[in-house]
Amino acid sequence: MSEVVPFDPTEPSIPIAYPIKTLAELESRAYFKSFHYPFNVSTVALPPASLPNRRRMLVCHDMAGGYLDDKWVQGGSNPDAYAIWHWYLMDVFMYFSHDLVTLPPPVWTNTAHRHGVKVLGTFIVEGGGKDVRDTLLASKDSAEMYAGCLTELAVALGFDGWLMNMEISMNSQQVLHLKEFVSYLTQSMHSKLPGSLVIWYDSVTVDGRLRWQNELNEKNKPFFDISDGIFVNYGWKEDTPKSSAAAAGERQHDVYMGIDVFGRGTFGGGGWDTNVALDVLRKDDVSVAIFAPGWVYEHPQETDFQIAQNKWWNLVKKSWEIVRSYPKLLPFYSNFDQGHGYQVSINGVKISDASWNNLSSQSFQPILEVTEPSTSHPVKAYSDFEEVFNGGGSIAFKGTLEPNCHTKIKLFQGEVVLGEDPLVVMYSSKSSGDSQLGLSLEFLSSTNKRELLLVSSIEKKFSNDFSEVIETTPLEVLGLSPDWLVQMGRIQMDGYKLTNINTVCYRSSPETGMVGGNSALVSDSSSNYFAVLGNIIIRSVENPVFPPYSSWLVKSEYIKWTSSPEGKKTLDIKIIWELKDSSSDMVFERYNVYVMQVVKKGDNRLKLQNVPEYLGVAHVEAFYVSSLAVPSSISGFKFIIQVCGVDGSIQKLEDSPFLYVDAEGH
C-alpha cells in the first residue's frame, strides 16, 4: 500500500485552491509563500460600488465541505461538476467551509465578478476551537492583527469580504475583543477595498452565549452595527422578518434572513418550497441568504441536473425577480459556456475532446425567457454541450414552429448607454432545414423605444413587428467550420440605451430560400424547428489588435524532468508570461495553452512535428504543465500562449507568444 504524502503547499504541483486551517498559518503569511498562491488570484475585477438600497440576495455555497471539483484552478476533468449560472438573481456569493479561513476558489470569484456579483470568504470558529478563540481574542492587538491578515488575503486574492461565523461561547472580555476584531476588519476592508463587505452570522450573542436568535434583536445588533449586515439563522417565523426590519431601521436591507435549502428547521421547508420563504421576505422588504443551493445537485432529482437546476432557480426568479442587468459595458461577448463540458471548440472546430470543468471559463449566462411566442407551443431554449462554436457550450432552440410564426426569447437584459460610435453586432449560428435565427435588440431613449431585428435575409412577415429589419452580412472567418455561419450587422443608436437582447426563431420563406442552413442537421418535418446560437459579440470596433509575440516575455520558472525505470520520461514545467511594457493598459482574462513537439532537422534547424495539442486555459499569466510525456524522438517542446480578448477575439497561433524548451541532455 503506497504511503500518502502530506500536502506541502511550497512544492510545485497541479495548482489548487485550499483553505487556511490554523491561526499560526494565518499569522505567518505562509499562504503567500505557497507555490499555489499566484494561481489563486482572481483576474476578473469588480468595479468598487456599494450594494443597491433594495432587498438583496446572498447565496451561500456549502457543498460537502467545499474544495471539490472547484479546487482545480486550471480546470478539472468532471464535465458534470456543480455550477451556478443564474447570477442575474444574486448580489452576493459566499463560499463556505468548516475550515478556519475559507478562501473562495478563484473560479467562483472570476465568474461571479463577470456577472457583477460580490464574493465573500468565511472565517469560522466552532465549538472545538477554544484555543483559536483564546488566541484570537487575547487582546485588542491580537484581534486587530488577525483582522489585518484577513484583509490582506481578500485584497491580494481579489475577493470582496468575509462572513464572520463565531459559533462558540466566550467571556465578557473576549466579547469586547470580538467587537474590536469585527469593527477593525470592517473598517480595514472598506479602506483597502471600497465596496467590500463584512457580514456577521447570527451565532454568539453580545453576552457571550452561543444562542442563535433567528432574528435581529438587542442580543446580536451590536455586531450588526459594526459590520455590513447580518446573516440571520434559519429558524425564523413568519412575523420575524418584519420585526428584524424594524430593529434594523434604515438598514433593513442589510438583514439577510437565512433559508436552508436542505430544509433543516427552515421556514417553508426549503427544497422545492424555498419560494414560500422568499415570498414572505419580499413582502416584508428584507434581504435573503440562501444557504446550500447545491441541494439541487446533491439531492436525488427526477430529472438531470441541468433541468432540475433551471426549474429550482426559476421558482426563485418568480418570487424574487431579476436584480442584475448585463451588458453594462462594451465590448460584450458571450459564448454561453457554463464552465464545463465534453469538448472545447474554436470557431466550430473541436480542438479537444476531453471532458472538463472550469468555472473561470463561464461566459455571461442568458436568461432564456420566452417573451413573445406566436404559437401555443413555443420553441424551447436549452444549453447544448454537443453543438459548440466556442468553448464548451451553446444555446439550442428546438420545438414546433409554423412557417409564418416566430418565437422571441430573451437572452440578456442590459443597460448600455450608447454614444456616437456605431455598434458592430456579430453572432454565429447553425440550423436545420429552413430553421433560422435572428437577433433583436431593444433600445430606449428619453423619448422613444425602438426594436431592431438582425436577420440573414429580409422577410416581409417582420415588417410590422420591429422598428427596423437589418440584413446582416456573412463573415469569412479564418478556420471556421463549414457547418457554422457568422453574421455581422451595424447599428447606429446615439443617445439610446441598449436594454434587451433577444433571439428570434423563425423559418425562411420559400421565396428567400434556405440561408445559412446546415445540411448536417436534418429536419424531419416542415414544422419541426432546430437551430443553435454559438456566440454573440457587441462592440464598437471591428478588428481588435493583439500585441505581437515579440511584446511578451515568456519564461519557465520551474522545470523537472522525470525518468521511470522503464525509460519513459515526463516533464513538469511552470510557464509564466507578461507584457514587456509594464505600463500597458491592455487586459486579457484568458489564454489558451498549447504544446508542439520539435525535432531537429539537418543543419540544426528546428521542425515542428505535429499539430498543436491543447493543454488547457489559464486565467492568470502562468500555467503549470504536469507529467507531459517526452517521446525519445523529439528534441524539445514549443509551448504556445494564445491570447484571448474580452470581446471573444482570439489571436492567431502563429502570432502568439511562445516558449521553446530543449529536451536534449535531460
Tab-separated table of C-alpha atoms in Angstrom, residues 7-407:
chain	number	residue	atom	x	y	z
A	7	PHE	CA	0.346	18.154	1.059
A	8	ASP	CA	3.217	20.640	1.022
A	9	PRO	CA	1.977	23.936	-0.476
A	10	THR	CA	5.545	25.121	-1.111
A	11	GLU	CA	6.292	22.232	-3.502
A	12	PRO	CA	5.277	22.579	-7.175
A	13	SER	CA	2.213	20.537	-8.073
A	14	ILE	CA	-1.012	20.922	-10.050
A	15	PRO	CA	-2.392	24.256	-8.741
A	16	ILE	CA	-5.301	24.005	-6.321
A	17	ALA	CA	-7.388	26.241	-4.100
A	18	TYR	CA	-7.238	25.355	-0.404
A	19	PRO	CA	-8.215	26.857	2.964
A	20	ILE	CA	-6.087	28.090	5.855
A	21	LYS	CA	-6.563	25.775	8.818
A	22	THR	CA	-4.659	27.406	11.707
A	23	LEU	CA	-4.082	30.837	13.217
A	24	ALA	CA	-0.335	30.211	13.056
A	25	GLU	CA	-0.584	29.714	9.297
A	26	LEU	CA	-2.675	32.898	9.013
A	27	GLU	CA	-0.288	34.959	11.123
A	28	SER	CA	2.873	33.694	9.398
A	29	ARG	CA	1.524	34.680	5.948
A	30	ALA	CA	2.607	31.215	4.794
A	31	TYR	CA	-0.088	31.273	2.102
A	32	PHE	CA	1.782	33.967	0.181
A	33	LYS	CA	4.862	31.733	0.075
A	34	SER	CA	2.861	28.876	-1.423
A	35	PHE	CA	3.523	27.606	-4.952
A	36	HIS	CA	-0.260	27.815	-5.480
A	37	TYR	CA	-0.787	31.444	-4.442
A	38	PRO	CA	-0.213	33.117	-7.869
A	39	PHE	CA	-2.686	30.720	-9.478
A	40	ASN	CA	-5.406	31.618	-6.959
A	41	VAL	CA	-5.627	35.318	-7.741
A	42	SER	CA	-8.911	36.345	-9.342
A	43	THR	CA	-8.326	38.218	-12.591
A	44	VAL	CA	-11.865	39.487	-13.267
A	45	ALA	CA	-12.175	42.799	-11.456
A	46	LEU	CA	-15.395	44.092	-9.913
A	47	PRO	CA	-15.864	47.879	-10.040
A	48	PRO	CA	-15.926	49.310	-6.484
A	49	ALA	CA	-19.529	50.028	-5.597
A	50	SER	CA	-21.849	49.766	-2.616
A	51	LEU	CA	-24.774	47.386	-2.733
A	52	PRO	CA	-28.005	48.946	-4.023
A	53	ASN	CA	-30.520	50.136	-1.445
A	54	ARG	CA	-33.121	47.420	-2.082
A	55	ARG	CA	-33.758	43.886	-0.889
A	56	ARG	CA	-30.853	41.678	-1.929
A	57	MET	CA	-29.988	38.047	-2.438
A	58	LEU	CA	-26.934	36.484	-0.827
A	59	VAL	CA	-26.185	32.893	-1.877
A	60	CYS	CA	-24.008	30.783	0.428
A	61	HIS	CA	-22.335	27.860	-1.322
A	62	ASP	CA	-21.989	24.901	1.032
A	63	MET	CA	-21.091	21.741	-0.838
A	64	ALA	CA	-19.874	18.713	1.118
A	65	GLY	CA	-17.083	20.636	2.842
A	66	GLY	CA	-16.057	22.611	-0.239
A	67	TYR	CA	-12.935	22.416	-2.423
A	68	LEU	CA	-14.209	19.620	-4.650
A	69	ASP	CA	-14.153	19.965	-8.466
A	70	ASP	CA	-13.772	23.730	-7.998
A	71	LYS	CA	-10.382	23.396	-6.285
A	72	TRP	CA	-8.697	22.713	-9.644
A	73	VAL	CA	-7.960	26.320	-10.562
A	74	GLN	CA	-6.693	25.383	-14.060
A	75	GLY	CA	-9.722	23.184	-14.563
A	76	GLY	CA	-10.762	19.663	-13.650
A	77	SER	CA	-11.960	16.678	-15.652
A	78	ASN	CA	-15.549	16.239	-14.386
A	79	PRO	CA	-17.982	17.546	-17.048
A	80	ASP	CA	-20.862	17.246	-14.581
A	81	ALA	CA	-19.240	19.366	-11.857
A	82	TYR	CA	-21.556	21.608	-9.848
A	83	ALA	CA	-22.055	25.072	-11.283
A	84	ILE	CA	-24.318	28.074	-10.802
A	85	TRP	CA	-25.419	30.135	-13.790
A	86	HIS	CA	-28.421	32.174	-12.566
A	87	TRP	CA	-26.245	35.101	-11.461
A	88	TYR	CA	-28.801	37.701	-12.564
A	89	LEU	CA	-30.794	36.908	-9.393
A	90	MET	CA	-27.898	37.499	-6.958
A	91	ASP	CA	-25.994	40.307	-5.283
A	92	VAL	CA	-23.502	38.403	-3.117
A	93	PHE	CA	-21.973	34.912	-3.344
A	94	MET	CA	-20.370	33.397	-0.260
A	95	TYR	CA	-18.013	30.415	-0.309
A	96	PHE	CA	-18.359	28.351	2.866
A	97	SER	CA	-16.493	25.510	4.528
A	98	HIS	CA	-15.819	24.480	8.119
A	99	ASP	CA	-12.111	25.298	7.935
A	100	LEU	CA	-10.859	28.316	9.899
A	101	VAL	CA	-10.286	30.559	6.849
A	102	THR	CA	-12.191	29.631	3.719
A	103	LEU	CA	-10.629	31.289	0.681
A	104	PRO	CA	-13.006	31.258	-2.310
A	105	PRO	CA	-11.524	29.321	-5.243
A	106	PRO	CA	-10.770	31.876	-7.979
A	107	VAL	CA	-13.011	30.020	-10.427
A	108	TRP	CA	-16.021	31.223	-8.392
A	109	THR	CA	-14.691	34.757	-7.964
A	110	ASN	CA	-13.978	35.118	-11.679
A	111	THR	CA	-17.418	34.044	-12.872
A	112	ALA	CA	-19.307	35.889	-10.112
A	113	HIS	CA	-17.380	39.107	-10.815
A	114	ARG	CA	-18.012	38.733	-14.539
A	115	HIS	CA	-21.719	38.858	-13.687
A	116	GLY	CA	-21.337	41.747	-11.210
A	117	VAL	CA	-21.730	39.650	-8.031
A	118	LYS	CA	-19.580	40.211	-4.917
A	119	VAL	CA	-17.745	37.209	-3.421
A	120	LEU	CA	-17.057	36.563	0.274
A	121	GLY	CA	-14.855	34.078	2.088
A	122	THR	CA	-15.649	32.668	5.529
A	123	PHE	CA	-13.902	32.991	8.886
A	124	ILE	CA	-15.348	30.417	11.285
A	125	VAL	CA	-14.594	29.366	14.854
A	126	GLU	CA	-16.735	26.470	16.067
A	127	GLY	CA	-17.156	24.583	19.329
A	128	GLY	CA	-13.843	22.736	19.138
A	129	GLY	CA	-11.908	25.936	18.544
A	130	LYS	CA	-11.335	27.087	22.121
A	131	ASP	CA	-7.586	27.558	21.566
A	132	VAL	CA	-8.303	29.607	18.434
A	133	ARG	CA	-10.799	31.749	20.355
A	134	ASP	CA	-8.411	32.320	23.242
A	135	THR	CA	-5.517	33.304	20.966
A	136	LEU	CA	-7.568	35.425	18.585
A	137	LEU	CA	-9.355	37.319	21.350
A	138	ALA	CA	-6.491	37.564	23.840
A	139	SER	CA	-6.227	41.327	23.384
A	140	LYS	CA	-7.198	44.226	21.155
A	141	ASP	CA	-3.796	43.954	19.453
A	142	SER	CA	-4.233	40.258	18.609
A	143	ALA	CA	-7.768	40.851	17.311
A	144	GLU	CA	-6.653	43.680	15.041
A	145	MET	CA	-3.563	41.804	13.848
A	146	TYR	CA	-5.598	38.791	12.680
A	147	ALA	CA	-8.227	41.077	11.127
A	148	GLY	CA	-5.415	42.755	9.186
A	149	CYS	CA	-4.287	39.335	7.918
A	150	LEU	CA	-7.790	38.593	6.625
A	151	THR	CA	-7.945	41.970	4.880
A	152	GLU	CA	-4.597	41.348	3.214
A	153	LEU	CA	-5.770	37.975	1.893
A	154	ALA	CA	-9.011	39.321	0.406
A	155	VAL	CA	-7.272	42.245	-1.286
A	156	ALA	CA	-4.431	40.085	-2.669
A	157	LEU	CA	-6.704	37.330	-3.998
A	158	GLY	CA	-9.302	39.717	-5.385
A	159	PHE	CA	-12.469	38.745	-3.495
A	160	ASP	CA	-14.768	41.152	-1.702
A	161	GLY	CA	-15.011	40.417	2.019
A	162	TRP	CA	-15.911	37.982	4.755
A	163	LEU	CA	-18.642	36.129	6.601
A	164	MET	CA	-17.861	36.180	10.330
A	165	ASN	CA	-19.139	32.966	11.898
A	166	MET	CA	-18.281	32.760	15.627
A	167	GLU	CA	-20.161	29.654	16.749
A	168	ILE	CA	-18.512	29.420	20.155
A	169	SER	CA	-19.289	30.841	23.579
A	170	MET	CA	-16.931	33.284	25.314
A	171	ASN	CA	-16.440	35.507	28.344
A	172	SER	CA	-17.202	39.208	28.520
A	173	GLN	CA	-13.588	40.275	27.934
A	174	GLN	CA	-13.453	38.135	24.805
A	175	VAL	CA	-16.735	39.651	23.594
A	176	LEU	CA	-15.115	43.072	23.890
A	177	HIS	CA	-12.150	41.937	21.757
A	178	LEU	CA	-14.518	40.207	19.332
A	179	LYS	CA	-16.218	43.563	18.719
A	180	GLU	CA	-12.790	45.100	18.121
A	181	PHE	CA	-11.990	42.264	15.718
A	182	VAL	CA	-15.181	42.741	13.665
A	183	SER	CA	-15.004	46.535	13.742
A	184	TYR	CA	-11.351	46.646	12.673
A	185	LEU	CA	-11.938	44.081	9.909
A	186	THR	CA	-14.894	46.068	8.536
A	187	GLN	CA	-13.001	49.357	8.605
A	188	SER	CA	-9.789	47.956	7.116
A	189	MET	CA	-11.696	46.162	4.353
A	190	HIS	CA	-13.567	49.354	3.473
A	191	SER	CA	-10.320	51.310	3.474
A	192	LYS	CA	-8.306	48.870	1.336
A	193	LEU	CA	-11.179	47.643	-0.871
A	194	PRO	CA	-14.070	50.111	-1.377
A	195	GLY	CA	-17.382	48.311	-1.821
A	196	SER	CA	-16.254	45.317	0.260
A	197	LEU	CA	-18.484	43.604	2.833
A	198	VAL	CA	-18.196	42.022	6.261
A	199	ILE	CA	-21.329	40.050	7.183
A	200	TRP	CA	-21.988	38.845	10.743
A	201	TYR	CA	-23.582	35.430	11.226
A	202	ASP	CA	-26.305	35.160	13.884
A	203	SER	CA	-24.434	32.966	16.395
A	204	VAL	CA	-22.761	34.116	19.628
A	205	THR	CA	-24.618	36.906	21.404
A	206	VAL	CA	-23.319	40.113	22.943
A	207	ASP	CA	-23.378	38.435	26.369
A	208	GLY	CA	-21.048	35.678	25.111
A	209	ARG	CA	-23.600	32.860	24.865
A	210	LEU	CA	-23.835	30.685	21.768
A	211	ARG	CA	-27.530	31.106	21.156
A	212	TRP	CA	-28.915	31.638	17.648
A	213	GLN	CA	-31.555	34.353	17.765
A	214	ASN	CA	-33.208	33.676	14.379
A	215	GLU	CA	-33.843	37.414	14.169
A	216	LEU	CA	-32.114	40.747	14.572
A	217	ASN	CA	-32.540	41.925	18.161
A	218	GLU	CA	-30.658	43.529	21.030
A	219	LYS	CA	-28.616	40.303	21.556
A	220	ASN	CA	-26.854	40.465	18.183
A	221	LYS	CA	-27.445	44.013	16.965
A	222	PRO	CA	-24.146	45.340	18.419
A	223	PHE	CA	-22.343	43.131	15.863
A	224	PHE	CA	-24.721	44.238	13.093
A	225	ASP	CA	-23.945	47.863	13.952
A	226	ILE	CA	-20.197	47.436	13.316
A	227	SER	CA	-20.476	45.316	10.151
A	228	ASP	CA	-22.195	45.495	6.774
A	229	GLY	CA	-25.042	43.150	7.563
A	230	ILE	CA	-26.284	40.073	9.413
A	231	PHE	CA	-26.959	36.577	8.117
A	232	VAL	CA	-29.889	35.544	10.328
A	233	ASN	CA	-30.116	31.866	11.267
A	234	TYR	CA	-32.778	29.742	9.563
A	235	GLY	CA	-35.267	29.087	12.370
A	236	TRP	CA	-37.293	32.289	11.959
A	237	LYS	CA	-41.090	32.515	11.967
A	238	GLU	CA	-43.463	34.279	9.611
A	239	ASP	CA	-43.540	37.536	11.578
A	240	THR	CA	-39.760	37.606	12.254
A	241	PRO	CA	-38.647	39.437	9.070
A	242	LYS	CA	-40.930	42.368	9.908
A	243	SER	CA	-39.603	42.705	13.474
A	244	SER	CA	-35.995	42.307	12.268
A	245	ALA	CA	-36.548	45.053	9.688
A	246	ALA	CA	-37.896	47.306	12.429
A	247	ALA	CA	-34.826	46.596	14.583
A	248	ALA	CA	-32.538	47.476	11.648
A	249	GLY	CA	-34.202	50.833	10.993
A	250	GLU	CA	-32.836	52.413	7.824
A	251	ARG	CA	-30.597	49.371	7.308
A	252	GLN	CA	-33.358	46.800	6.806
A	253	HIS	CA	-31.838	45.652	3.509
A	254	ASP	CA	-28.664	44.685	5.426
A	255	VAL	CA	-30.716	41.979	7.176
A	256	TYR	CA	-30.287	38.690	5.283
A	257	MET	CA	-32.836	36.160	6.540
A	258	GLY	CA	-31.453	32.632	6.179
A	259	ILE	CA	-33.127	29.873	4.167
A	260	ASP	CA	-31.560	26.412	4.344
A	261	VAL	CA	-32.404	24.731	1.040
A	262	PHE	CA	-31.954	21.349	2.771
A	263	GLY	CA	-34.918	22.397	4.939
A	264	ARG	CA	-33.254	21.906	8.344
A	265	GLY	CA	-35.611	23.871	10.593
A	266	THR	CA	-36.096	26.495	7.915
A	267	PHE	CA	-39.306	28.452	7.321
A	268	GLY	CA	-41.268	26.991	4.417
A	269	GLY	CA	-39.245	23.776	4.361
A	270	GLY	CA	-36.618	24.675	1.726
A	271	GLY	CA	-36.174	22.465	-1.326
A	272	TRP	CA	-38.895	22.940	-3.919
A	273	ASP	CA	-40.749	25.143	-1.397
A	274	THR	CA	-37.925	27.688	-0.983
A	275	ASN	CA	-40.193	30.238	-2.664
A	276	VAL	CA	-42.586	30.076	0.327
A	277	ALA	CA	-39.984	31.817	2.495
A	278	LEU	CA	-38.892	34.109	-0.342
A	279	ASP	CA	-42.452	35.394	-0.789
A	280	VAL	CA	-42.563	36.414	2.891
A	281	LEU	CA	-39.192	38.188	2.705
A	282	ARG	CA	-40.175	40.031	-0.448
A	283	LYS	CA	-43.427	41.179	1.165
A	284	ASP	CA	-41.567	42.485	4.223
A	285	ASP	CA	-38.821	44.043	2.063
A	286	VAL	CA	-35.788	42.416	3.691
A	287	SER	CA	-32.901	40.549	2.104
A	288	VAL	CA	-32.328	36.803	1.881
A	289	ALA	CA	-29.379	34.482	2.489
A	290	ILE	CA	-29.924	31.221	0.608
A	291	PHE	CA	-27.787	28.505	2.180
A	292	ALA	CA	-26.694	25.377	0.247
A	293	PRO	CA	-28.414	25.748	-3.132
A	294	GLY	CA	-26.315	22.719	-4.090
A	295	TRP	CA	-29.198	20.696	-2.604
A	296	VAL	CA	-30.463	20.500	-6.187
A	297	TYR	CA	-27.178	18.775	-7.134
A	298	GLU	CA	-26.671	16.656	-4.005
A	299	HIS	CA	-30.302	15.575	-3.539
A	300	PRO	CA	-31.703	12.873	-5.887
A	301	GLN	CA	-33.944	14.502	-8.510
A	302	GLU	CA	-36.380	13.098	-11.055
A	303	THR	CA	-34.530	14.833	-13.900
A	304	ASP	CA	-30.921	15.566	-14.778
A	305	PHE	CA	-29.118	18.424	-13.029
A	306	GLN	CA	-29.491	20.913	-15.886
A	307	ILE	CA	-33.282	20.621	-15.874
A	308	ALA	CA	-33.566	20.498	-12.072
A	309	GLN	CA	-31.247	23.486	-11.601
A	310	ASN	CA	-33.188	25.627	-14.079
A	311	LYS	CA	-36.504	24.582	-12.558
A	312	TRP	CA	-35.398	25.446	-8.998
A	313	TRP	CA	-33.862	28.824	-9.885
A	314	ASN	CA	-36.911	29.712	-11.985
A	315	LEU	CA	-39.014	29.242	-8.838
A	316	VAL	CA	-36.643	31.644	-7.100
A	317	LYS	CA	-36.922	34.079	-10.012
A	318	LYS	CA	-40.716	34.010	-9.835
A	319	SER	CA	-40.558	35.069	-6.170
A	320	TRP	CA	-37.618	37.459	-6.306
A	321	GLU	CA	-37.350	38.779	-9.885
A	322	ILE	CA	-34.187	39.646	-11.806
A	323	VAL	CA	-31.944	42.062	-9.880
A	324	ARG	CA	-28.899	42.274	-12.167
A	325	SER	CA	-28.509	43.672	-15.659
A	326	TYR	CA	-25.844	42.920	-18.221
A	327	PRO	CA	-24.344	44.016	-20.500
A	328	LYS	CA	-23.422	47.262	-18.749
A	329	LEU	CA	-20.320	47.991	-20.831
A	330	LEU	CA	-18.966	47.299	-24.291
A	331	PRO	CA	-17.471	45.173	-25.662
A	332	PHE	CA	-19.966	42.457	-24.709
A	333	TYR	CA	-19.301	38.821	-25.506
A	334	SER	CA	-20.945	35.544	-24.603
A	335	ASN	CA	-20.368	32.039	-25.927
A	336	PHE	CA	-22.940	30.706	-23.389
A	337	ASP	CA	-20.295	28.413	-21.864
A	338	GLN	CA	-21.373	27.242	-18.376
A	339	GLY	CA	-17.820	26.363	-17.355
A	340	HIS	CA	-17.983	22.622	-18.024
A	341	GLY	CA	-18.422	20.308	-20.985
A	342	TYR	CA	-17.366	17.355	-23.077
A	343	GLN	CA	-15.203	19.185	-25.621
A	344	VAL	CA	-13.536	22.506	-26.404
A	345	SER	CA	-14.075	24.175	-29.773
A	346	ILE	CA	-12.836	27.299	-31.569
A	347	ASN	CA	-14.879	28.640	-34.496
A	348	GLY	CA	-16.893	25.427	-34.572
A	349	VAL	CA	-13.802	23.204	-34.848
A	350	LYS	CA	-13.121	20.815	-31.972
A	351	ILE	CA	-9.639	21.342	-30.507
A	352	SER	CA	-10.103	18.940	-27.566
A	353	ASP	CA	-12.468	16.042	-26.950
A	354	ALA	CA	-11.569	15.718	-23.274
A	355	SER	CA	-14.259	16.285	-20.640
A	356	TRP	CA	-13.585	19.278	-18.391
A	357	ASN	CA	-14.821	21.800	-15.831
A	358	ASN	CA	-13.541	25.290	-15.089
A	359	LEU	CA	-15.940	27.925	-13.770
A	360	SER	CA	-13.467	30.682	-14.672
A	361	SER	CA	-14.383	29.944	-18.291
A	362	GLN	CA	-18.079	30.523	-17.685
A	363	SER	CA	-19.327	33.236	-20.012
A	364	PHE	CA	-22.214	35.658	-19.466
A	365	GLN	CA	-25.244	33.475	-18.850
A	366	PRO	CA	-28.529	34.081	-20.691
A	367	ILE	CA	-31.976	34.410	-19.123
A	368	LEU	CA	-33.706	32.238	-21.774
A	369	GLU	CA	-37.202	33.556	-21.137
A	370	VAL	CA	-39.827	33.215	-23.869
A	371	THR	CA	-41.264	36.721	-24.197
A	372	GLU	CA	-43.244	36.521	-27.405
A	373	PRO	CA	-44.487	33.112	-28.530
A	374	SER	CA	-46.639	33.283	-31.640
A	375	THR	CA	-47.921	29.754	-31.132
A	376	SER	CA	-49.268	27.842	-28.151
A	377	HIS	CA	-46.216	25.546	-28.292
A	378	PRO	CA	-43.259	27.916	-28.465
A	379	VAL	CA	-39.733	26.890	-29.277
A	380	LYS	CA	-37.755	25.985	-26.146
A	381	ALA	CA	-34.183	27.053	-25.418
A	382	TYR	CA	-31.607	24.990	-23.544
A	383	SER	CA	-27.851	24.650	-23.067
A	384	ASP	CA	-26.283	22.400	-25.678
A	385	PHE	CA	-22.948	20.678	-24.997
A	386	GLU	CA	-22.741	18.860	-28.341
A	387	GLU	CA	-23.135	21.599	-30.976
A	388	VAL	CA	-20.404	24.006	-29.842
A	389	PHE	CA	-18.939	27.066	-31.577
A	390	ASN	CA	-16.508	28.482	-28.998
A	391	GLY	CA	-15.667	26.900	-25.646
A	392	GLY	CA	-17.784	24.051	-24.334
A	393	GLY	CA	-21.416	25.008	-24.841
A	394	SER	CA	-24.012	26.873	-26.870
A	395	ILE	CA	-27.752	27.571	-26.822
A	396	ALA	CA	-30.047	25.287	-28.820
A	397	PHE	CA	-33.611	26.146	-29.832
A	398	LYS	CA	-35.953	23.272	-30.517
A	399	GLY	CA	-39.676	22.851	-30.990
A	400	THR	CA	-42.551	23.222	-33.389
A	401	LEU	CA	-42.826	26.375	-35.470
A	402	GLU	CA	-45.112	27.053	-38.409
A	403	PRO	CA	-43.691	28.996	-41.397
A	404	ASN	CA	-45.330	32.357	-40.653
A	405	CYS	CA	-44.760	32.303	-36.890
A	406	HIS	CA	-41.809	33.277	-34.742
A	407	THR	CA	-40.740	32.903	-31.107
